[in-house]
CSV table of C-alpha atoms in Angstrom, one decimal:
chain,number,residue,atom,x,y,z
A,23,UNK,CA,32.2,138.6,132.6
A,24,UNK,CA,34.1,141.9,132.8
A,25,UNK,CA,37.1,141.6,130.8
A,26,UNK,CA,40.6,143.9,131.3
A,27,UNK,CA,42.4,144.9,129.1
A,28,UNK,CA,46.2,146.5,129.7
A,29,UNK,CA,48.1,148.7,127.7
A,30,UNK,CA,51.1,147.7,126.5
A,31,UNK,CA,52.1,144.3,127.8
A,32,UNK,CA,55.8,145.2,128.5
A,33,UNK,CA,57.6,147.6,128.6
A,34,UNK,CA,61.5,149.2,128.9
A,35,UNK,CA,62.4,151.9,130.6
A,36,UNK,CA,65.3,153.3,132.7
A,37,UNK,CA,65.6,154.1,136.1
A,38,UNK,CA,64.0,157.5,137.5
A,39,UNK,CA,61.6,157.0,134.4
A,40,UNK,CA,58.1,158.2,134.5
A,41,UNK,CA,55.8,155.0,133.5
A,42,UNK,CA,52.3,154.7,133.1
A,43,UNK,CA,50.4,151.3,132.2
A,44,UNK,CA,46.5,151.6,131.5
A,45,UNK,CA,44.1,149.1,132.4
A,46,UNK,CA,40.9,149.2,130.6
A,47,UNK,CA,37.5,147.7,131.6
A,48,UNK,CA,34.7,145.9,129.3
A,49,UNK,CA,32.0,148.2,131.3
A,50,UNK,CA,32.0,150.3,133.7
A,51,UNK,CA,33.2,149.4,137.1
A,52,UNK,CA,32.7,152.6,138.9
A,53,UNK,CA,36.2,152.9,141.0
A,54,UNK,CA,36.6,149.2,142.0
A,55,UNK,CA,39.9,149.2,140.4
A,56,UNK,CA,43.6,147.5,141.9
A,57,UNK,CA,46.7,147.0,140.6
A,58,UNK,CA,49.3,144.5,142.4
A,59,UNK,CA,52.9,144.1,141.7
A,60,UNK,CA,54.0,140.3,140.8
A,61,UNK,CA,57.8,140.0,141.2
A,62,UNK,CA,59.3,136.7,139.8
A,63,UNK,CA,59.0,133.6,142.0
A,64,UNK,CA,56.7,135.2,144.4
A,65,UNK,CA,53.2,136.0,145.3
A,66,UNK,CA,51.4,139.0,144.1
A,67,UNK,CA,51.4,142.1,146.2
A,68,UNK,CA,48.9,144.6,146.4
A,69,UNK,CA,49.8,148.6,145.7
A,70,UNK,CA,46.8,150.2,145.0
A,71,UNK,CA,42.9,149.8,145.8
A,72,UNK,CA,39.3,151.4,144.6
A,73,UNK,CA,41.5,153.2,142.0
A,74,UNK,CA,44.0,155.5,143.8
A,75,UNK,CA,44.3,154.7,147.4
A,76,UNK,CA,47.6,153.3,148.3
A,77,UNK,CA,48.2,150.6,150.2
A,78,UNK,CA,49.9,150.7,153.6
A,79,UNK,CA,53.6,150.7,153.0
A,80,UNK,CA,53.8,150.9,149.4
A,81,UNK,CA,55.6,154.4,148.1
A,82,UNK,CA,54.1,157.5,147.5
A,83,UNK,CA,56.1,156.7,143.4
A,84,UNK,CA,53.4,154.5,142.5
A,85,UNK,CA,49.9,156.2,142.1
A,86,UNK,CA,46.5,155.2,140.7
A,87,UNK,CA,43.6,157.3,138.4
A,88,UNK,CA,40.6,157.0,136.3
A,89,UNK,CA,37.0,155.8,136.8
A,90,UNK,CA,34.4,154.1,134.7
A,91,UNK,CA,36.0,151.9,132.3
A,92,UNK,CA,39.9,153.7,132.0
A,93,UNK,CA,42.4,153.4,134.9
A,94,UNK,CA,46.1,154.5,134.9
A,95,UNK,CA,49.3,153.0,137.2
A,96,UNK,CA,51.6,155.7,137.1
A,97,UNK,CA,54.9,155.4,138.8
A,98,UNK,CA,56.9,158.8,139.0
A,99,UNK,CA,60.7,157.9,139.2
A,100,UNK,CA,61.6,154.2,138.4
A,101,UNK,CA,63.5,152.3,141.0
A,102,UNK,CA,65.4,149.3,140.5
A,103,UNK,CA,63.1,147.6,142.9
A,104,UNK,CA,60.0,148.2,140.7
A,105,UNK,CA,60.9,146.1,137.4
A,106,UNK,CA,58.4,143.7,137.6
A,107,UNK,CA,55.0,142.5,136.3
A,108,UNK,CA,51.8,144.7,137.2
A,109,UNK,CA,48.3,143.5,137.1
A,110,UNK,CA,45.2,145.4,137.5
A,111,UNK,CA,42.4,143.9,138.7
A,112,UNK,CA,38.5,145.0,139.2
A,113,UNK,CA,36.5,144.0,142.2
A,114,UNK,CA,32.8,145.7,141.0
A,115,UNK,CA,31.6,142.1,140.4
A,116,UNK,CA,32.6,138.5,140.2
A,117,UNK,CA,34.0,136.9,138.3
A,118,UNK,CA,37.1,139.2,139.9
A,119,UNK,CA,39.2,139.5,136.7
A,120,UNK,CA,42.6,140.5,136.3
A,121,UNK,CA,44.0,142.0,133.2
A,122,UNK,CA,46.4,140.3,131.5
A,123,UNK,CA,49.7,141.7,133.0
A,124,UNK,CA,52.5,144.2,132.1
A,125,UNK,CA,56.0,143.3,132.2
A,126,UNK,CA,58.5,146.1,133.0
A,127,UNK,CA,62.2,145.4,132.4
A,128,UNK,CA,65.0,147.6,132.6
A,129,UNK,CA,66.0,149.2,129.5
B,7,UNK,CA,52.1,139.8,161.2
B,8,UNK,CA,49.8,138.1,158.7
B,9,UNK,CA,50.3,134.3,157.4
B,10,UNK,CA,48.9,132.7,154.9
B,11,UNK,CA,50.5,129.2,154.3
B,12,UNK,CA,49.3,126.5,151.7
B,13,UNK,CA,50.1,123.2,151.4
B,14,UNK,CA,48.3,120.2,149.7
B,15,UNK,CA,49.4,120.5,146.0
B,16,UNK,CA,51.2,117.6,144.0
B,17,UNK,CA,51.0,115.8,140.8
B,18,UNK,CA,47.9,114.2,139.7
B,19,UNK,CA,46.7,112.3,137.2
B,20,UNK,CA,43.8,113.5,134.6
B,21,UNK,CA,40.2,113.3,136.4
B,22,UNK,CA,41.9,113.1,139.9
B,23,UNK,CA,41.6,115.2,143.2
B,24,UNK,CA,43.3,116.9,145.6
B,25,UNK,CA,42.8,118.8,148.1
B,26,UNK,CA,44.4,122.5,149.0
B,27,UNK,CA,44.6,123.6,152.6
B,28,UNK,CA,45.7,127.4,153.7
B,29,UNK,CA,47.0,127.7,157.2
B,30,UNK,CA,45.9,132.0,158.3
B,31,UNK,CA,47.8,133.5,161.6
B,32,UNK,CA,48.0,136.5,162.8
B,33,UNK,CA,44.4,138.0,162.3
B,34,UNK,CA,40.7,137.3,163.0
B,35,UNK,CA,40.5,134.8,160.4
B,36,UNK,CA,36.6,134.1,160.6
B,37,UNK,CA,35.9,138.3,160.0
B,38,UNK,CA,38.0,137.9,156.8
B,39,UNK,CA,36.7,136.9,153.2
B,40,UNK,CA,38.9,134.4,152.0
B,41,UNK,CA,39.7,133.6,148.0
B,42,UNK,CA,41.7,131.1,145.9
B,43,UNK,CA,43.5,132.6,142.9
B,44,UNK,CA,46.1,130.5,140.4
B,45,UNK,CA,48.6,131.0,137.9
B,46,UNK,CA,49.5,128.6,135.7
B,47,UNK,CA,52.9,128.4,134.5
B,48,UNK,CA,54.3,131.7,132.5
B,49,UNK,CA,50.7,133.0,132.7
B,50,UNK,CA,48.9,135.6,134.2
B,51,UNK,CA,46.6,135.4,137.4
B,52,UNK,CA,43.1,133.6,137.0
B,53,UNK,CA,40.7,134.2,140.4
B,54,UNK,CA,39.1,130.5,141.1
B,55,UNK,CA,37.0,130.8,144.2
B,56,UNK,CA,35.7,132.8,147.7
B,57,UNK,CA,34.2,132.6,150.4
B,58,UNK,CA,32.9,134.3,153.2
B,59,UNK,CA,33.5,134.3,156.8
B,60,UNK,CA,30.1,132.8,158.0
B,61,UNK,CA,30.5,130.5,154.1
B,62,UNK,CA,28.9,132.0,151.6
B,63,UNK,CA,31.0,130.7,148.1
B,64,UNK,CA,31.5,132.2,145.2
B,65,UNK,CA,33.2,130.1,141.8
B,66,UNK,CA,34.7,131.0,138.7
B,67,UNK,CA,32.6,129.1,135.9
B,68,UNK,CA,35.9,127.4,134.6
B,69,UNK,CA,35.7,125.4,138.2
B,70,UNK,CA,32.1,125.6,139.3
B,71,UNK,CA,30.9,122.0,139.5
B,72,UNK,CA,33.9,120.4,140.5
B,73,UNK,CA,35.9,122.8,143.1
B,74,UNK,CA,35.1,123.1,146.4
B,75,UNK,CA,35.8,125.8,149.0
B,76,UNK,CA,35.5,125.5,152.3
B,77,UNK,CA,36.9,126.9,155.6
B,78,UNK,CA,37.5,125.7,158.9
B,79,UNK,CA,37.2,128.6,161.6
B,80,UNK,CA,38.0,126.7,164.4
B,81,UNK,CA,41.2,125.8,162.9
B,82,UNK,CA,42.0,129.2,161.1
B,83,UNK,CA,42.2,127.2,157.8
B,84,UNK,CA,41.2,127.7,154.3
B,85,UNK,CA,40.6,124.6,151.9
B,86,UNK,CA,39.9,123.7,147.9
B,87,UNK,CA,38.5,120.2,147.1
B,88,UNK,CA,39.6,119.9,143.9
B,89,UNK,CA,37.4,117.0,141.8
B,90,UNK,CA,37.7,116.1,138.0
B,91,UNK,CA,41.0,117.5,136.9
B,92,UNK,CA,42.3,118.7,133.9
B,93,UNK,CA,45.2,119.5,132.1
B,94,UNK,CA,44.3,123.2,132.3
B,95,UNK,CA,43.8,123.1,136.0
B,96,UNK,CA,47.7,122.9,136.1
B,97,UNK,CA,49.0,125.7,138.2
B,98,UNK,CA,50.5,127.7,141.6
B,99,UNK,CA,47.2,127.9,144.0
B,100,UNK,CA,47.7,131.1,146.1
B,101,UNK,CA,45.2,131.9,148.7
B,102,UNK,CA,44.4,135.2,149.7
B,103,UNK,CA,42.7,137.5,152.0
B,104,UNK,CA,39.6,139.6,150.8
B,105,UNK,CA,40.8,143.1,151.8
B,106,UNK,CA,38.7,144.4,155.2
B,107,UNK,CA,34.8,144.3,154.5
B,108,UNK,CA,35.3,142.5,151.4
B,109,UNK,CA,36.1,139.5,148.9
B,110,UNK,CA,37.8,141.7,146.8
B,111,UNK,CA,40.8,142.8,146.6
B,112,UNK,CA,43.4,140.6,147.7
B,113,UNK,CA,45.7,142.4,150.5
B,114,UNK,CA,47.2,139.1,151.7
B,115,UNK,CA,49.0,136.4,149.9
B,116,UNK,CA,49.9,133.3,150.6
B,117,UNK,CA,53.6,131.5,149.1
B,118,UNK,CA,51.3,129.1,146.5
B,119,UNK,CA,51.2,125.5,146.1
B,120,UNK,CA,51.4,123.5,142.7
B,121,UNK,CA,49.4,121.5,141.4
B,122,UNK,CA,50.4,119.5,138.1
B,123,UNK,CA,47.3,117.4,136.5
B,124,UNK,CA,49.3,115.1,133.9
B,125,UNK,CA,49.0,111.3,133.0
């Protein structure tokens, strides 16, 4: 099984921070890299697929890199809306593993 | 507008079953991979199960053997036959939609439904 790992589990930071969480991979999963955004008390939602492409209606904030076996969530300007916990997930081959989350809370 | 609504959860007592049903709306449910993914409480997201839109399944080892998926395209619904629990099976089922032309990833999600294994 691929196993992901995320860098660092939580996090603080203040609004119209620049934020970055790293996902990294066991092996290489090419670009078939997500991340989803998993507010409290509610189902996950998806932000970003095959490593950078955003999903419809998500903001143009949140933005996705890497390839191989390191991957980057990168939000440019912190809104109050986005203090949450973020998982990234690859899709190269099942078992579909998620990494083990990152909790961002208001500093 | 997409709807993915489960139902079926409860308590349930060690080596019990149950059986998860996901009511889809608003798309072409039997073009769409389908999956089962849970959380159990305070933890982090575990995928359980897929399947495809003319049934091909796929299991996480930690289930294979005594989950079930199945769909219904008739009746635009999703299920999981869930045999032999366990303690660890405790958690929120959420189904979700393989994004278009795949399982994987997920670009639908359903509310989740609990299920609690516990004598």
């Amino acid at each position: 099984d691929i196993q992901m790992t995320q860098s660092p589990s939580s996090l603080s930071a203040s609004i119209e921070d620049r934020v970055t969480i790293t996902c990294r991979a066991s092996q290489s999963i090419s670009s078939y890299l997500s991340w989803y955004q998993q507010k409290p008390g509610k189902a996950p939602k998806l932000l970003i697929h095959a490593t950078s492409s955003l999903q419809s209606g998500v903001p143009s904030r949140f933005s996705g890199s890497g390839s191989g076996t390191d991957f980057n969530l990168t939000i440019s300007s912190l809104q109050p809306e986005d203090f949450a916990t973020y998982y990234c997930q690859q899709s190269h081959s099942t078992p579909w593993t998620f990494g083990q989350g990152t909790k961002v809370e208001i500093k | 507008e997409v709807q993915l609504v489960e139902s079926g959860g409860g308590l349930v007592q060690p080596g019990g079953s149950l059986r998860l049903s996901c009511a889809a709306s608003g798309f072409t449910f039997s073009t769409y991979a389908m999956n089962w993914v849970r959380q159990a409480p305070g933890k982090g997201l575990e995928w359980v199960s897929a399947i495809s839109g003319s049934g091909s399944t796929y299991y996480a080892d930690s289930v294979k053997g005594r989950f079930t998926i199945s769909r219904d395209n008739s009746k635009n619904t999703l299920y999981l036959q869930l045999n032999s629990l366990r303690a660890e099976d405790t958690a929120l089922y959420y189904c979700a939609r393989g994004i278009s032309g795949s399982y994987c990833p997920f670009d639908y999600w359903g509310q989740g439904t609990l299920v609690t294994v516990s004598s």
